[in-house]
Amino acid sequence: MLKCFATTSGGLSELLREELMTLGAKNVKAQPRGVTFEGSKELAYRACLWSRLANRVFITVLEAELDNQEQLTTSIAALNWQEHMDLRDSFAVSFSGKGMGIDHSHYGALKIKDGIVDYFMAKTSDRPQVDTVNPNLRVHGHLNRNQLTLSIDLVGYSLHQRGYREGQQVKAPLKENIAAALLLRSGWPEIAKQGGSLYDPMCGSGTFLIEAAMMASDAAPGLDKQDRMLLNQWKQHDSLLWNRLVDEARARKVTGLQNMPAIYGSDASHKSLDIAEEAILNSGYFKHISVKQMTVEQGRIWGDWPTGLVISNPPYGERLGEVEEVKRIYTALGNYLKEEFDGWQAAVFTCNPELGMYLGLKAKRSHKFANGPLEGKLFRFDVIETYHREPAIKGGANLADGVQTAYPDLSETEGAKMFANRLKKNVKPLRKWAKKYEVNAYRVYDADMPEYALSIDYYHTLEGGEWLVVNEYAPPKTVDKTRAKKRLYEALSVLPTVFDIPTSQIVFKVREKQKGSSQYEKLDENKQFFTVIENGVKLRVNFTDYLDTGLFLDHRDVRAYVAEKSRRKSLLNLFCYTATLTAQAA
Ligand SMILES: C[S@@+](CC[C@H](N)C(=O)[O-])C[C@H]1O[C@@H](n2cnc3c(N)ncnc32)[C@H](O)[C@@H]1O
């Protein structure tokens, strides 16, 4: 049984402990900067290959209680170093901790190096080379008062460097193992198994996207750089065992890739996306991850994505004066989530947790996470209406106004363009007809395209100019709510241009299956009436206070007929309701 230590970034020890336990480690204990554990050589190798959270994996070769500084060198010289390296191999030593007057890491490392050299001088009358850049063996000493722990670094570099970002100059990206930890805490592995999608709307260099793809495809994070790990040069290396584990990891990835969920990213910055695209290419997941330039303010889903996880780390305004701008971005992100991701899980990581409240969503959980020297928080949300702190866009009468403000670009989608064309086709002959017969209020659209289930009524009023009244036929439960909402917003986004009517004069209402007298109940109380002339009669309509305006456009012919027939006659209108027919008859 080997005694091992895996280091990790601050705050990830508990997650690393859980990860190592799933790999089969025994006696696993979380420490402030890593995890101690025990296991076979196979287990230590698996940790190097499979840990998404560790930075380095060490095996302990000596634990000693020292009486004085001298013993630091002599106890090391007493170890059988030829079990670990040959004379012709080079080595490097690092040191941490302090004790017995040794409080300088360089001095501690020197003492250990002397011990190794003394061993070889005694055995071979020669000394191995020290190479701090490219050694064959890396030895690490840790001193806690007089307790020495000496270990061999099986990896030799920090495991968070998976390889897909090699050579890239990335400004402050999320470290790969921190991104992996955030994904694990957000439940991504379970969501991926159920076929859910992943989306990062501020993906920057694409760390979440690639780490998520690696998890979903069951790819070992150490696989791409496995031949660079120092364990390959260790004298006790078991290459048969290692090759078996590498082959197994390759096979698992092949299987994993057959069942990949869709992964998407977007970002405002072209430059970040160039970097992301290069990293995605390097990682080999270019078929599974797609990215797009888009701000969260313009944000919208650009396909039929299965419900899943939205995860992001938005900017947090490091510089003075940026905070106001950043608050606006969080609000835009919150609106985007509420509008397009109903039913999804969301996770937002920020190094300025106060900004979380600007999302306008109630978090179900939050977790502390360090990001380098910064203390951050991961907020997790169920994006469902119950947890909205405020509606993203005010529904009701002024929805068209909200859509125009929040989604200035929505009118450019294929769907919106098709809908606009349909309207234009309807309007042209109707305008001619209305002019000829002096009709000032008429229906221009009635769910002609079933996916845009709306009715749109046009009113030309005496005092208020032109108005549109839009009624949405509430979608049946079988229709995806998010998609239905997107279509509604697409439709509302084109109305001002097609009709040349300001959004303040486009009124929106939802027409649900009516129960009892709900149809007649008040929606609002503006008491704002406008006059429409029909058949030479002035009729008053109200656009906002009730579901109906008071003038039933589909009864226009009946009104004209009754008015004609009741000439010079008395008329008793039972059930007269808004009395438009009576007025015309009179
Ligand atoms: C902290 S970085 C994300 C880093 C990323 N997780 C990575 O690992 O590279 C924040 C990102 O938000 C993007 N961003 C800022 N404002 C935005 C907006 N309004 N809409 C979309 N992206 C925005 C920036 O371009 C930047 O890439």
Coordinates of C-alpha atoms and ligand atoms in Angstrom, one line a residue:
M1 CA 0.0 0.0 0.0
L2 CA 1.4 3.4 -1.0
K3 CA 0.9 6.5 1.0
C4 CA 0.0 9.4 -1.4
F5 CA -0.8 13.1 -1.4
A6 CA -2.6 14.9 -4.1
T7 CA -2.4 18.7 -4.1
T8 CA -5.2 21.0 -5.4
S9 CA -6.3 24.6 -5.5
G10 CA -7.6 26.2 -2.4
G11 CA -11.1 25.2 -1.4
L12 CA -11.2 22.1 -3.7
S13 CA -9.9 19.5 -1.1
E14 CA -13.3 18.2 -0.1
L15 CA -14.3 17.6 -3.7
L16 CA -11.0 16.0 -4.4
R17 CA -11.5 13.8 -1.4
E18 CA -14.8 12.6 -2.9
E19 CA -13.2 12.1 -6.3
L20 CA -10.3 10.0 -5.0
M21 CA -12.8 7.9 -3.0
T22 CA -14.7 7.1 -6.2
L23 CA -11.4 6.1 -7.8
G24 CA -10.9 3.6 -5.0
A25 CA -8.5 5.4 -2.6
K26 CA -8.4 4.3 1.0
N27 CA -7.9 6.3 4.2
V28 CA -8.7 9.5 2.3
K29 CA -8.3 12.7 4.3
A30 CA -8.8 16.3 3.2
Q31 CA -6.1 18.8 4.1
P32 CA -6.0 22.5 3.5
R33 CA -4.0 22.2 0.3
G34 CA -4.8 18.7 -0.8
V35 CA -5.8 15.2 0.2
T36 CA -3.8 12.4 1.7
F37 CA -4.8 8.9 0.7
E38 CA -3.5 5.3 0.4
G39 CA -3.7 2.8 -2.3
S40 CA -1.9 0.6 -4.8
K41 CA 0.3 1.8 -7.5
E42 CA -2.6 1.3 -9.9
L43 CA -4.7 3.7 -7.7
A44 CA -1.9 6.3 -7.7
Y45 CA -1.7 6.0 -11.5
R46 CA -5.4 6.3 -11.8
A47 CA -5.3 9.5 -9.8
C48 CA -2.8 10.9 -12.3
L49 CA -4.9 9.9 -15.3
W50 CA -8.4 10.6 -14.0
S51 CA -8.3 13.3 -11.4
R52 CA -10.1 16.4 -12.7
L53 CA -9.3 18.4 -9.6
A54 CA -5.8 17.5 -8.5
N55 CA -2.7 19.6 -9.4
R56 CA -0.1 17.0 -8.6
V57 CA 0.1 13.5 -7.2
F58 CA 2.9 12.4 -4.9
I59 CA 3.9 9.2 -3.4
T60 CA 5.6 9.3 0.0
V61 CA 9.0 7.6 0.2
L62 CA 10.0 8.7 3.7
E63 CA 8.4 9.9 6.9
A64 CA 10.8 10.8 9.6
E65 CA 11.0 12.6 12.9
L66 CA 14.2 14.6 12.9
D67 CA 16.3 15.7 15.9
N68 CA 18.3 18.3 14.1
Q69 CA 19.0 19.9 10.7
E70 CA 21.9 17.5 10.0
Q71 CA 19.5 14.6 10.1
L72 CA 17.6 16.1 7.2
T73 CA 20.5 15.3 4.9
T74 CA 21.6 12.0 6.6
S75 CA 18.1 10.5 6.7
I76 CA 17.8 11.2 3.0
A77 CA 21.2 9.7 2.3
A78 CA 20.1 6.6 4.0
L79 CA 17.3 5.9 1.6
N80 CA 17.9 3.5 -1.3
W81 CA 17.8 6.1 -4.2
Q82 CA 18.7 3.6 -6.8
E83 CA 15.2 2.2 -6.4
H84 CA 13.9 5.5 -7.8
M85 CA 16.6 6.7 -10.3
D86 CA 19.9 5.9 -11.9
L87 CA 23.1 7.8 -11.6
R88 CA 22.7 9.1 -15.1
D89 CA 19.2 10.5 -14.4
S90 CA 18.8 14.1 -13.4
F91 CA 16.7 15.3 -10.5
A92 CA 15.1 18.4 -8.9
V93 CA 14.1 19.1 -5.4
S94 CA 11.4 21.4 -4.0
F95 CA 10.6 22.1 -0.4
S96 CA 7.8 23.5 1.7
G97 CA 7.0 24.1 5.3
K98 CA 9.4 25.0 8.1
G99 CA 11.0 23.8 11.3
M100 CA 14.2 23.4 13.3
G101 CA 15.5 26.7 12.1
I102 CA 14.8 25.9 8.4
D103 CA 12.5 28.6 7.2
H104 CA 13.7 29.1 3.7
S105 CA 12.5 26.7 1.0
H106 CA 15.7 27.1 -1.0
Y107 CA 17.8 26.1 2.0
G108 CA 15.6 23.1 2.8
A109 CA 15.7 21.9 -0.8
L110 CA 19.5 22.2 -0.7
K111 CA 19.7 20.0 2.3
I112 CA 17.7 17.3 0.6
K113 CA 19.7 17.5 -2.6
D114 CA 22.9 17.0 -0.5
G115 CA 21.4 13.9 1.0
I116 CA 20.7 12.4 -2.5
V117 CA 24.1 13.4 -3.8
D118 CA 25.7 11.9 -0.6
Y119 CA 23.9 8.6 -1.3
F120 CA 25.2 8.3 -4.9
M121 CA 28.8 9.4 -3.9
A122 CA 28.9 6.7 -1.3
K123 CA 27.5 4.0 -3.7
T124 CA 29.1 5.0 -7.0
S125 CA 31.7 7.8 -6.3
D126 CA 29.8 9.9 -8.7
R127 CA 26.9 12.4 -8.5
P128 CA 23.8 12.7 -10.5
Q129 CA 22.9 16.0 -12.3
V130 CA 20.4 18.5 -10.9
D131 CA 18.1 19.8 -13.6
T132 CA 15.4 22.1 -12.3
V133 CA 13.6 22.4 -15.7
N134 CA 13.5 19.0 -17.2
P135 CA 14.5 16.4 -14.5
N136 CA 13.9 12.7 -14.7
L137 CA 12.8 12.7 -11.0
R138 CA 11.2 15.4 -8.9
V139 CA 11.5 15.1 -5.2
H140 CA 9.5 17.2 -2.7
G141 CA 10.3 17.6 1.0
H142 CA 7.8 19.0 3.5
L143 CA 8.8 19.9 7.0
N144 CA 6.2 20.4 9.8
R145 CA 8.3 21.3 12.8
N146 CA 10.5 18.2 13.0
Q147 CA 8.3 15.9 10.9
L148 CA 9.7 15.3 7.5
T149 CA 7.7 13.9 4.6
L150 CA 9.6 13.2 1.4
S151 CA 7.7 12.4 -1.7
I152 CA 8.1 11.7 -5.4
D153 CA 6.1 13.7 -7.9
L154 CA 4.5 11.3 -10.3
V155 CA 3.3 14.0 -12.7
G156 CA 5.9 16.7 -12.9
Y157 CA 3.6 19.5 -14.1
S158 CA 0.3 20.8 -12.8
L159 CA -2.5 18.4 -13.9
H160 CA -4.8 21.3 -14.5
Q161 CA -2.9 21.9 -17.7
R162 CA -4.8 19.4 -19.8
G163 CA -3.0 20.4 -23.0
Y164 CA -5.8 22.1 -25.0
R165 CA -4.5 25.5 -24.1
E166 CA -0.8 25.0 -24.7
G167 CA 0.8 28.1 -26.2
Q168 CA -2.3 30.3 -25.8
Q169 CA -2.0 33.7 -24.2
V170 CA -5.3 33.7 -22.3
K171 CA -6.1 36.6 -20.0
A172 CA -7.4 35.4 -16.6
P173 CA -9.3 32.3 -17.7
L174 CA -10.8 30.0 -15.2
K175 CA -8.3 27.3 -14.2
E176 CA -9.3 24.0 -15.7
N177 CA -9.6 22.1 -12.4
I178 CA -11.6 25.0 -10.9
A179 CA -14.0 24.9 -13.9
A180 CA -14.3 21.1 -13.4
A181 CA -15.0 21.6 -9.7
L182 CA -17.7 24.1 -10.5
L183 CA -19.3 21.8 -13.1
L184 CA -19.3 18.9 -10.6
R185 CA -20.9 21.1 -7.9
S186 CA -23.5 22.2 -10.5
G187 CA -24.5 18.6 -11.1
W188 CA -23.3 18.5 -14.8
P189 CA -22.3 14.8 -14.8
E190 CA -25.9 13.7 -13.9
I191 CA -27.5 16.2 -16.3
A192 CA -25.2 15.0 -19.1
K193 CA -26.1 11.4 -18.4
Q194 CA -29.7 12.3 -18.9
G195 CA -29.0 13.9 -22.2
G196 CA -29.2 17.5 -21.1
S197 CA -27.3 20.3 -22.9
L198 CA -24.8 22.7 -21.5
Y199 CA -24.5 26.3 -22.4
D200 CA -22.1 29.1 -21.2
P201 CA -23.4 32.5 -22.4
M202 CA -20.1 34.2 -21.4
C203 CA -17.8 31.4 -22.4
G204 CA -14.5 33.4 -22.8
S205 CA -11.8 31.0 -23.7
G206 CA -14.2 28.1 -23.4
T207 CA -13.0 26.4 -20.2
F208 CA -16.4 25.3 -19.0
L209 CA -17.3 24.0 -22.5
I210 CA -14.2 21.8 -22.9
E211 CA -14.2 20.5 -19.3
A212 CA -17.9 19.7 -19.6
A213 CA -17.3 17.9 -22.9
M214 CA -14.5 15.9 -21.3
M215 CA -16.7 14.9 -18.4
A216 CA -19.6 14.0 -20.6
S217 CA -17.5 11.9 -22.9
D218 CA -15.9 10.1 -19.9
A219 CA -12.5 11.3 -21.1
A220 CA -9.6 11.0 -18.7
P221 CA -8.2 14.6 -18.2
G222 CA -4.6 13.4 -18.1
L223 CA -4.9 11.3 -21.3
D224 CA -3.5 13.8 -23.8
K225 CA -0.4 14.4 -21.8
Q226 CA 0.1 11.0 -20.3
D227 CA 3.5 10.4 -22.0
R228 CA 4.8 13.6 -20.5
M229 CA 4.2 12.5 -16.9
L230 CA 7.3 11.9 -14.8
L231 CA 6.0 8.5 -13.7
N232 CA 7.2 7.2 -17.1
Q233 CA 10.8 7.9 -16.1
W234 CA 10.5 6.7 -12.5
K235 CA 12.6 3.6 -11.9
Q236 CA 9.7 1.7 -10.3
H237 CA 7.4 2.6 -13.1
D238 CA 5.2 -0.3 -14.2
S239 CA 4.7 0.4 -17.9
L240 CA 2.5 -2.6 -18.4
L241 CA 0.1 -1.4 -15.8
W242 CA 0.3 2.2 -17.1
N243 CA -0.4 1.1 -20.7
R244 CA -3.3 -0.9 -19.6
L245 CA -4.8 2.1 -17.8
V246 CA -4.1 4.3 -20.8
D247 CA -5.8 1.8 -23.1
E248 CA -8.8 1.5 -20.8
A249 CA -9.1 5.3 -20.7
R250 CA -8.9 5.5 -24.5
A251 CA -11.7 2.9 -24.8
R252 CA -13.9 4.6 -22.3
K253 CA -13.6 7.9 -24.2
V254 CA -14.5 6.2 -27.5
T255 CA -17.7 4.8 -25.8
G256 CA -18.4 8.1 -24.1
L257 CA -18.2 10.1 -27.4
Q258 CA -21.0 8.0 -28.8
N259 CA -23.4 9.5 -26.4
M260 CA -22.5 13.1 -26.2
P261 CA -24.9 15.9 -25.2
A262 CA -24.8 19.2 -27.1
I263 CA -22.6 21.9 -25.7
Y264 CA -22.9 25.6 -26.6
G265 CA -21.1 28.8 -25.8
S266 CA -21.4 32.4 -26.7
D267 CA -19.5 35.5 -25.7
A268 CA -19.6 39.2 -26.6
S269 CA -15.9 39.2 -27.5
H270 CA -14.7 38.0 -30.9
K271 CA -11.2 37.8 -29.6
S272 CA -12.2 35.5 -26.7
L273 CA -14.1 33.3 -29.1
D274 CA -11.1 33.0 -31.4
I275 CA -9.2 31.7 -28.4
A276 CA -12.1 29.4 -27.4
E277 CA -12.3 28.0 -31.0
E278 CA -8.6 27.2 -31.0
A279 CA -8.8 25.5 -27.6
I280 CA -11.9 23.5 -28.8
L281 CA -10.0 22.4 -31.9
N282 CA -7.0 21.4 -29.8
S283 CA -9.2 19.5 -27.4
G284 CA -10.8 17.5 -30.3
Y285 CA -14.4 18.4 -29.4
F286 CA -15.1 20.7 -32.3
K287 CA -17.9 18.4 -33.5
H288 CA -19.6 18.6 -30.1
I289 CA -19.2 22.2 -29.0
S290 CA -20.5 25.2 -31.0
V291 CA -19.9 28.8 -30.2
K292 CA -21.3 32.0 -31.4
Q293 CA -20.7 35.7 -30.9
M294 CA -23.5 37.2 -29.0
T295 CA -24.1 39.4 -26.0
V296 CA -26.3 38.3 -23.2
E297 CA -28.4 41.4 -23.9
Q298 CA -29.2 40.0 -27.3
G299 CA -29.2 36.5 -26.0
R300 CA -31.4 33.8 -27.4
I301 CA -31.2 30.0 -27.8
W302 CA -30.2 29.3 -31.4
G303 CA -31.6 25.9 -31.8
D304 CA -33.7 23.1 -30.3
W305 CA -31.6 22.4 -27.2
P306 CA -32.7 19.8 -24.7
T307 CA -33.2 21.3 -21.3
G308 CA -29.9 21.2 -19.3
L309 CA -27.4 23.4 -17.5
V310 CA -26.5 27.0 -18.1
I311 CA -23.2 27.8 -16.4
S312 CA -21.1 30.9 -16.5
N313 CA -18.6 33.1 -14.8
P314 CA -19.5 36.7 -15.8
P315 CA -17.1 39.6 -15.3
Y316 CA -17.1 41.0 -11.8
G317 CA -15.7 44.5 -12.4
E318 CA -12.2 44.3 -11.2
R319 CA -11.5 47.9 -12.0
L320 CA -13.0 51.0 -10.4
G321 CA -15.9 52.4 -12.4
E322 CA -16.8 49.0 -13.9
V323 CA -19.3 48.0 -11.3
E324 CA -22.3 49.8 -12.7
E325 CA -21.7 48.2 -16.1
V326 CA -21.2 44.8 -14.6
K327 CA -24.5 45.1 -12.6
R328 CA -26.3 45.7 -15.9
I329 CA -24.6 42.6 -17.4
Y330 CA -25.9 40.4 -14.4
T331 CA -29.4 41.7 -14.9
A332 CA -29.2 41.0 -18.6
L333 CA -28.0 37.5 -17.8
G334 CA -30.8 37.0 -15.3
N335 CA -33.4 38.2 -17.9
Y336 CA -31.9 35.9 -20.5
L337 CA -32.1 32.9 -18.1
K338 CA -35.7 33.7 -17.2
E339 CA -36.9 34.3 -20.7
E340 CA -35.2 31.4 -22.5
F341 CA -34.2 28.8 -20.0
D342 CA -37.4 27.9 -18.2
G343 CA -37.0 24.5 -16.5
W344 CA -33.1 24.5 -16.8
Q345 CA -30.6 24.4 -14.0
A346 CA -28.3 27.4 -13.9
A347 CA -25.0 28.1 -12.1
V348 CA -23.2 31.4 -11.9
F349 CA -19.8 31.8 -10.5
T350 CA -18.6 35.2 -9.4
C351 CA -15.7 36.6 -7.5
N352 CA -18.0 39.5 -6.3
P353 CA -20.9 37.6 -4.7
E354 CA -22.9 40.8 -4.2
L355 CA -23.5 41.0 -7.9
G356 CA -25.5 37.7 -7.6
M357 CA -28.6 39.7 -6.5
Y358 CA -28.7 41.6 -9.8
L359 CA -29.6 38.3 -11.6
G360 CA -33.1 38.6 -10.2
L361 CA -33.3 34.9 -9.4
K362 CA -33.5 33.3 -6.0
A363 CA -30.6 30.8 -5.6
K364 CA -31.4 27.4 -4.3
R365 CA -27.8 26.9 -3.0
S366 CA -24.5 28.7 -3.0
H367 CA -21.0 27.3 -2.5
K368 CA -17.8 29.2 -1.6
F369 CA -14.9 28.7 -4.1
A370 CA -11.5 30.3 -4.3
N371 CA -10.3 31.5 -7.7
G372 CA -6.6 32.0 -7.1
P373 CA -6.3 34.7 -4.5
L374 CA -10.0 35.7 -4.9
E375 CA -12.8 34.4 -2.8
G376 CA -15.7 33.5 -5.1
K377 CA -19.2 32.0 -4.9
L378 CA -21.1 29.6 -7.0
F379 CA -24.8 30.4 -7.1
R380 CA -27.1 27.6 -8.2
F381 CA -30.6 28.1 -9.5
D382 CA -33.7 26.2 -10.7
V383 CA -34.9 28.5 -13.5
I384 CA -38.6 28.3 -12.8
E385 CA -41.0 31.0 -12.3
T386 CA -41.4 30.4 -8.6
Y387 CA -37.8 31.5 -8.1
H388 CA -37.9 34.7 -10.2
R389 CA -37.3 37.6 -8.0
E390 CA -39.0 39.8 -10.6
P391 CA -40.4 39.2 -14.0
A392 CA -37.8 39.4 -16.7
I393 CA -40.0 41.4 -19.1
K394 CA -43.2 42.8 -17.8
G395 CA -46.0 40.7 -19.4
G396 CA -49.4 42.3 -20.0
A397 CA -50.3 45.3 -22.1
N398 CA -46.8 46.6 -22.6
L399 CA -45.0 43.4 -23.5
A400 CA -44.2 44.6 -27.0
D401 CA -42.3 47.5 -25.4
G402 CA -40.4 45.1 -23.1
V403 CA -39.5 42.8 -26.0
Q404 CA -38.1 45.8 -28.0
T405 CA -36.0 46.9 -25.2
A406 CA -34.7 43.5 -24.1
Y407 CA -34.3 41.8 -27.5
P408 CA -33.5 44.5 -30.0
D409 CA -32.3 42.0 -32.4
L410 CA -35.0 39.3 -32.3
S411 CA -36.7 40.6 -35.4
E412 CA -33.7 39.3 -37.4
T413 CA -34.4 35.6 -36.7
E414 CA -35.6 33.4 -39.6
G415 CA -38.9 32.8 -37.7
A416 CA -39.4 36.6 -37.2
K417 CA -38.8 37.3 -40.8
M418 CA -41.2 34.6 -42.0
F419 CA -43.9 36.0 -39.7
A420 CA -43.3 39.6 -40.9
N421 CA -43.6 38.4 -44.5
R422 CA -46.9 36.7 -43.7
L423 CA -48.2 39.9 -42.1
K424 CA -47.2 42.1 -45.0
K425 CA -49.0 39.7 -47.3
N426 CA -52.2 39.9 -45.2
V427 CA -52.1 43.7 -44.7
K428 CA -51.7 44.8 -48.3
P429 CA -55.1 43.7 -49.7
L430 CA -56.8 44.4 -46.3
R431 CA -55.7 48.1 -46.4
K432 CA -57.2 48.5 -49.9
W433 CA -60.5 46.8 -48.7
A434 CA -60.6 48.9 -45.5
K435 CA -60.1 52.1 -47.5
K436 CA -62.8 51.2 -50.0
Y437 CA -65.4 50.3 -47.3
E438 CA -64.3 52.9 -44.7
V439 CA -63.5 50.2 -42.1
N440 CA -61.4 51.5 -39.3
A441 CA -61.0 48.4 -37.2
Y442 CA -60.3 44.9 -38.5
R443 CA -58.4 41.7 -37.8
V444 CA -55.2 41.4 -39.8
Y445 CA -53.9 38.0 -38.5
D446 CA -55.6 35.0 -36.9
A447 CA -53.1 32.2 -36.2
D448 CA -52.5 31.8 -39.9
M449 CA -49.2 30.2 -39.0
P450 CA -50.1 27.7 -36.3
E451 CA -46.8 28.1 -34.5
Y452 CA -47.5 31.8 -34.1
A453 CA -50.8 31.4 -32.3
L454 CA -51.9 35.0 -32.1
S455 CA -54.7 37.2 -33.3
I456 CA -53.8 40.8 -34.3
D457 CA -56.5 43.4 -34.5
Y458 CA -55.9 46.8 -36.1
Y459 CA -57.7 49.9 -34.9
H460 CA -57.6 53.4 -36.4
T461 CA -58.9 55.7 -33.7
L462 CA -60.0 59.3 -33.9
E463 CA -57.9 60.7 -31.2
G464 CA -55.1 58.2 -30.7
G465 CA -54.0 57.2 -34.2
E466 CA -53.3 53.6 -34.9
W467 CA -53.4 50.8 -32.4
L468 CA -52.8 47.0 -32.5
V469 CA -54.3 44.6 -30.1
V470 CA -52.5 41.3 -29.9
N471 CA -54.1 38.3 -28.3
E472 CA -52.1 35.1 -27.7
Y473 CA -54.0 31.9 -27.7
A474 CA -52.4 30.2 -24.6
P475 CA -50.3 27.3 -25.9
P476 CA -51.5 23.8 -24.9
K477 CA -49.5 22.0 -22.2
T478 CA -47.8 19.8 -24.9
V479 CA -46.1 22.8 -26.5
D480 CA -42.6 23.6 -25.1
K481 CA -43.1 26.8 -23.0
T482 CA -39.7 28.3 -23.9
R483 CA -40.2 27.8 -27.6
A484 CA -43.7 29.3 -27.5
K485 CA -42.4 32.3 -25.6
K486 CA -39.7 32.8 -28.2
R487 CA -42.2 32.7 -31.0
L488 CA -44.4 35.2 -29.2
Y489 CA -41.4 37.6 -28.8
E490 CA -40.4 37.1 -32.4
A491 CA -43.9 38.1 -33.5
L492 CA -44.0 41.1 -31.1
S493 CA -40.6 42.3 -32.3
V494 CA -41.6 42.7 -35.9
L495 CA -45.0 44.5 -35.3
P496 CA -43.7 48.1 -34.9
T497 CA -41.9 48.0 -38.3
V498 CA -44.5 46.1 -40.3
F499 CA -47.3 48.4 -39.1
D500 CA -45.2 51.5 -38.4
I501 CA -46.9 51.7 -35.0
P502 CA -45.0 52.6 -31.8
T503 CA -44.7 49.8 -29.1
S504 CA -46.7 52.0 -26.7
Q505 CA -49.7 51.5 -29.0
I506 CA -49.4 47.7 -29.3
V507 CA -51.4 46.0 -26.6
F508 CA -50.8 42.4 -25.6
K509 CA -53.2 40.0 -23.9
V510 CA -53.3 36.3 -23.3
R511 CA -56.5 34.5 -24.4
E512 CA -56.9 31.4 -22.3
K513 CA -59.8 29.0 -22.2
Q514 CA -62.4 31.0 -20.3
K515 CA -63.9 29.7 -17.1
G516 CA -67.2 31.2 -15.9
S517 CA -67.2 35.0 -16.1
S518 CA -63.5 35.5 -16.2
Q519 CA -63.7 36.8 -19.8
Y520 CA -65.5 39.9 -18.4
E521 CA -63.1 40.6 -15.5
K522 CA -61.0 43.6 -15.4
L523 CA -57.3 43.3 -16.4
D524 CA -56.4 46.9 -15.6
E525 CA -57.9 50.2 -14.9
N526 CA -56.7 52.9 -17.2
K527 CA -60.1 54.1 -18.2
Q528 CA -58.6 55.3 -21.4
F529 CA -61.2 55.2 -24.2
F530 CA -60.7 55.8 -27.9
T531 CA -63.2 56.4 -30.7
V532 CA -63.5 54.2 -33.7
I533 CA -65.9 55.0 -36.5
E534 CA -67.8 52.1 -38.0
N535 CA -70.7 52.5 -40.4
G536 CA -70.7 56.2 -39.6
V537 CA -71.2 55.5 -35.9
K538 CA -68.7 56.6 -33.2
L539 CA -67.9 53.6 -31.0
R540 CA -65.8 53.8 -27.8
V541 CA -63.2 51.2 -27.3
N542 CA -60.8 50.4 -24.4
F543 CA -57.6 48.6 -25.2
T544 CA -56.2 47.8 -21.8
D545 CA -58.8 47.4 -19.1
Y546 CA -60.5 44.2 -20.3
L547 CA -59.7 41.1 -22.4
D548 CA -62.0 42.5 -25.1
T549 CA -61.9 46.1 -26.4
G550 CA -65.7 46.4 -26.4
L551 CA -65.9 46.1 -30.2
F552 CA -66.2 42.6 -31.6
L553 CA -64.6 42.8 -35.0
D554 CA -66.0 39.5 -36.2
H555 CA -69.6 40.8 -35.7
R556 CA -69.0 43.7 -38.0
D557 CA -71.3 42.2 -40.8
V558 CA -74.0 41.3 -38.3
R559 CA -74.0 44.8 -36.9
A560 CA -74.3 46.3 -40.4
Y561 CA -77.1 43.8 -41.3
V562 CA -79.1 44.5 -38.1
A563 CA -78.6 48.2 -38.5
E564 CA -79.9 48.0 -42.0
K565 CA -82.8 45.7 -41.1
S566 CA -83.9 47.8 -38.1
R567 CA -84.2 51.0 -40.0
R568 CA -87.4 52.8 -38.9
K569 CA -88.1 50.0 -36.5
S570 CA -87.8 49.5 -32.7
L571 CA -85.1 47.2 -31.5
L572 CA -84.8 45.4 -28.2
N573 CA -81.3 44.1 -27.7
L574 CA -81.4 41.5 -24.9
F575 CA -77.8 40.6 -23.8
C576 CA -76.5 43.9 -25.3
Y577 CA -73.1 43.7 -23.5
T578 CA -71.2 46.7 -24.9
A579 CA -74.2 47.8 -27.0
T580 CA -72.3 48.4 -30.2
L581 CA -75.0 46.7 -32.2
T582 CA -77.7 48.9 -30.5
A583 CA -75.6 52.0 -31.2
Q584 CA -75.4 51.2 -34.9
A585 CA -79.1 50.3 -35.1
A586 CA -79.9 53.7 -33.5
Ligands
LIG1 C1 -14.6 36.1 -16.5 S1 -14.7 36.0 -18.3 C2 -15.2 34.3 -18.5 C3 -13.9 33.4 -18.6 C4 -14.2 32.0 -19.1 N1 -15.0 31.3 -18.1 C5 -12.9 31.4 -19.4 O1 -12.6 30.4 -18.8 O2 -12.2 31.9 -20.3 C6 -16.1 36.9 -18.6 C7 -16.5 36.9 -20.1 O3 -17.7 37.6 -20.3 C8 -17.7 38.2 -21.5 N2 -18.7 39.3 -21.5 C9 -18.7 40.5 -20.9 N3 -19.8 41.2 -21.1 C10 -20.6 40.3 -21.8 C11 -22.0 40.5 -22.4 N4 -22.7 41.6 -22.1 N5 -22.5 39.5 -23.1 C12 -21.7 38.3 -23.3 N6 -20.5 38.2 -22.9 C13 -19.9 39.2 -22.1 C14 -16.3 38.7 -21.7 O4 -16.0 38.8 -23.1 C15 -15.5 37.5 -21.0 O5 -15.1 36.6 -22.0

